[in-house]
Amino acid sequence: MNGGDSGVRTAGRPLGSPHVEPLLGAYVLGVLVPHEEARVAGHLTHCLRCRATYLGMADAQALRAACAEDGAFGTGAGGSDGAAGSGGHVRWTR
């Protein structure tokens, strides 16, 4: 693991395949353009590091959406009625 950037092995990762962490938030929210979405989905099939980051983000977004549907956010100082921010969905599956 000399010279690695995180010490996490990415089994089968093609050489020159850049990590996609900067795109993961938008991917979880479903707001990427099609070619970026395809790039992220392809990358997640072989990169353990990005997949772990994605799964954490997807879990958090799913919990947030579930709470919004249940009205758990209520009306706060920001004026949210619980409906905003309930979008987003998991696009990649194991």
Short mmCIF file of C-alpha atoms in Angstrom, two decimals:
data_model
loop_
_atom_site.label_atom_id
_atom_site.label_comp_id
_atom_site.label_asym_id
_atom_site.label_seq_id
_atom_site.Cartn_x
_atom_site.Cartn_y
_atom_site.Cartn_z
CA MET A 1 0.00 0.00 0.00
CA ASN A 2 2.88 2.33 -0.59
CA GLY A 3 1.96 5.56 -2.30
CA GLY A 4 -1.77 5.02 -1.80
CA ASP A 5 -3.90 8.00 -0.97
CA SER A 6 -5.98 6.39 1.78
CA GLY A 7 -4.69 2.90 2.39
CA VAL A 8 -8.05 1.50 1.25
CA ARG A 9 -7.70 -1.16 -1.40
CA THR A 10 -9.90 -0.65 -4.44
CA ALA A 11 -10.11 -4.10 -5.92
CA GLY A 12 -10.22 -4.08 -9.68
CA ARG A 13 -10.03 -0.33 -10.03
CA PRO A 14 -8.82 0.56 -13.53
CA LEU A 15 -5.67 2.65 -13.68
CA GLY A 16 -6.41 6.32 -14.20
CA SER A 17 -9.93 6.02 -12.78
CA PRO A 18 -10.32 9.15 -10.65
CA HIS A 19 -12.41 8.98 -7.52
CA VAL A 20 -15.85 10.56 -7.72
CA GLU A 21 -16.34 11.89 -4.18
CA PRO A 22 -17.11 15.45 -5.39
CA LEU A 23 -20.06 14.07 -7.40
CA LEU A 24 -21.52 11.75 -4.78
CA GLY A 25 -23.80 14.27 -3.07
CA ALA A 26 -25.39 15.24 -6.37
CA TYR A 27 -25.62 11.55 -7.31
CA VAL A 28 -27.51 10.72 -4.11
CA LEU A 29 -29.88 13.61 -4.78
CA GLY A 30 -30.38 12.48 -8.40
CA VAL A 31 -29.34 15.78 -9.95
CA LEU A 32 -26.39 14.74 -12.14
CA VAL A 33 -26.51 14.97 -15.91
CA PRO A 34 -26.71 11.52 -17.55
CA HIS A 35 -23.03 11.16 -18.48
CA GLU A 36 -21.89 12.09 -14.95
CA GLU A 37 -24.47 9.73 -13.45
CA ALA A 38 -23.16 6.89 -15.63
CA ARG A 39 -19.56 7.70 -14.65
CA VAL A 40 -20.39 7.60 -10.94
CA ALA A 41 -22.45 4.39 -11.24
CA GLY A 42 -19.62 2.69 -13.12
CA HIS A 43 -17.03 3.86 -10.63
CA LEU A 44 -19.05 2.60 -7.67
CA THR A 45 -18.98 -0.93 -9.06
CA HIS A 46 -15.23 -1.22 -8.45
CA CYS A 47 -14.12 1.41 -5.92
CA LEU A 48 -14.57 0.43 -2.28
CA ARG A 49 -13.60 3.88 -1.01
CA CYS A 50 -16.18 5.79 -3.06
CA ARG A 51 -18.81 3.09 -2.49
CA ALA A 52 -18.42 3.39 1.29
CA THR A 53 -18.75 7.18 1.09
CA TYR A 54 -21.78 6.87 -1.17
CA LEU A 55 -23.53 4.35 1.07
CA GLY A 56 -23.12 6.67 4.06
CA MET A 57 -24.55 9.59 2.11
CA ALA A 58 -27.41 7.50 0.72
CA ASP A 59 -28.31 6.22 4.19
CA ALA A 60 -28.35 9.76 5.57
CA GLN A 61 -30.50 11.01 2.69
CA ALA A 62 -32.94 8.12 3.06
CA LEU A 63 -33.29 8.83 6.78
CA ARG A 64 -33.80 12.53 6.10
CA ALA A 65 -36.47 11.78 3.50
CA ALA A 66 -38.25 9.34 5.84
CA CYS A 67 -38.25 11.92 8.63
CA ALA A 68 -39.61 14.57 6.26
CA GLU A 69 -42.44 12.24 5.21
CA ASP A 70 -43.31 11.62 8.85
CA GLY A 71 -43.27 15.36 9.59
CA ALA A 72 -40.39 14.93 12.01
CA PHE A 73 -38.77 18.15 10.83
CA GLY A 74 -41.85 20.24 11.60
CA THR A 75 -41.83 23.97 11.10
CA GLY A 76 -38.55 25.50 12.14
CA ALA A 77 -36.96 28.91 12.12
CA GLY A 78 -36.19 28.46 8.43
CA GLY A 79 -39.87 28.12 7.63
CA SER A 80 -39.63 24.52 6.45
CA ASP A 81 -42.92 22.67 6.48
CA GLY A 82 -41.24 19.27 6.27
CA ALA A 83 -42.00 18.86 2.57
CA ALA A 84 -38.83 20.45 1.23
CA GLY A 85 -35.75 18.33 0.94
CA SER A 86 -37.53 15.02 0.85
CA GLY A 87 -36.29 14.33 -2.66
CA GLY A 88 -33.33 12.24 -3.60
CA HIS A 89 -33.07 8.55 -4.00
CA VAL A 90 -30.62 5.72 -4.06
CA ARG A 91 -29.45 5.10 -7.61
CA TRP A 92 -26.81 2.40 -7.19
CA THR A 93 -27.53 -0.95 -5.59
CA ARG A 94 -25.23 -3.61 -4.20
#
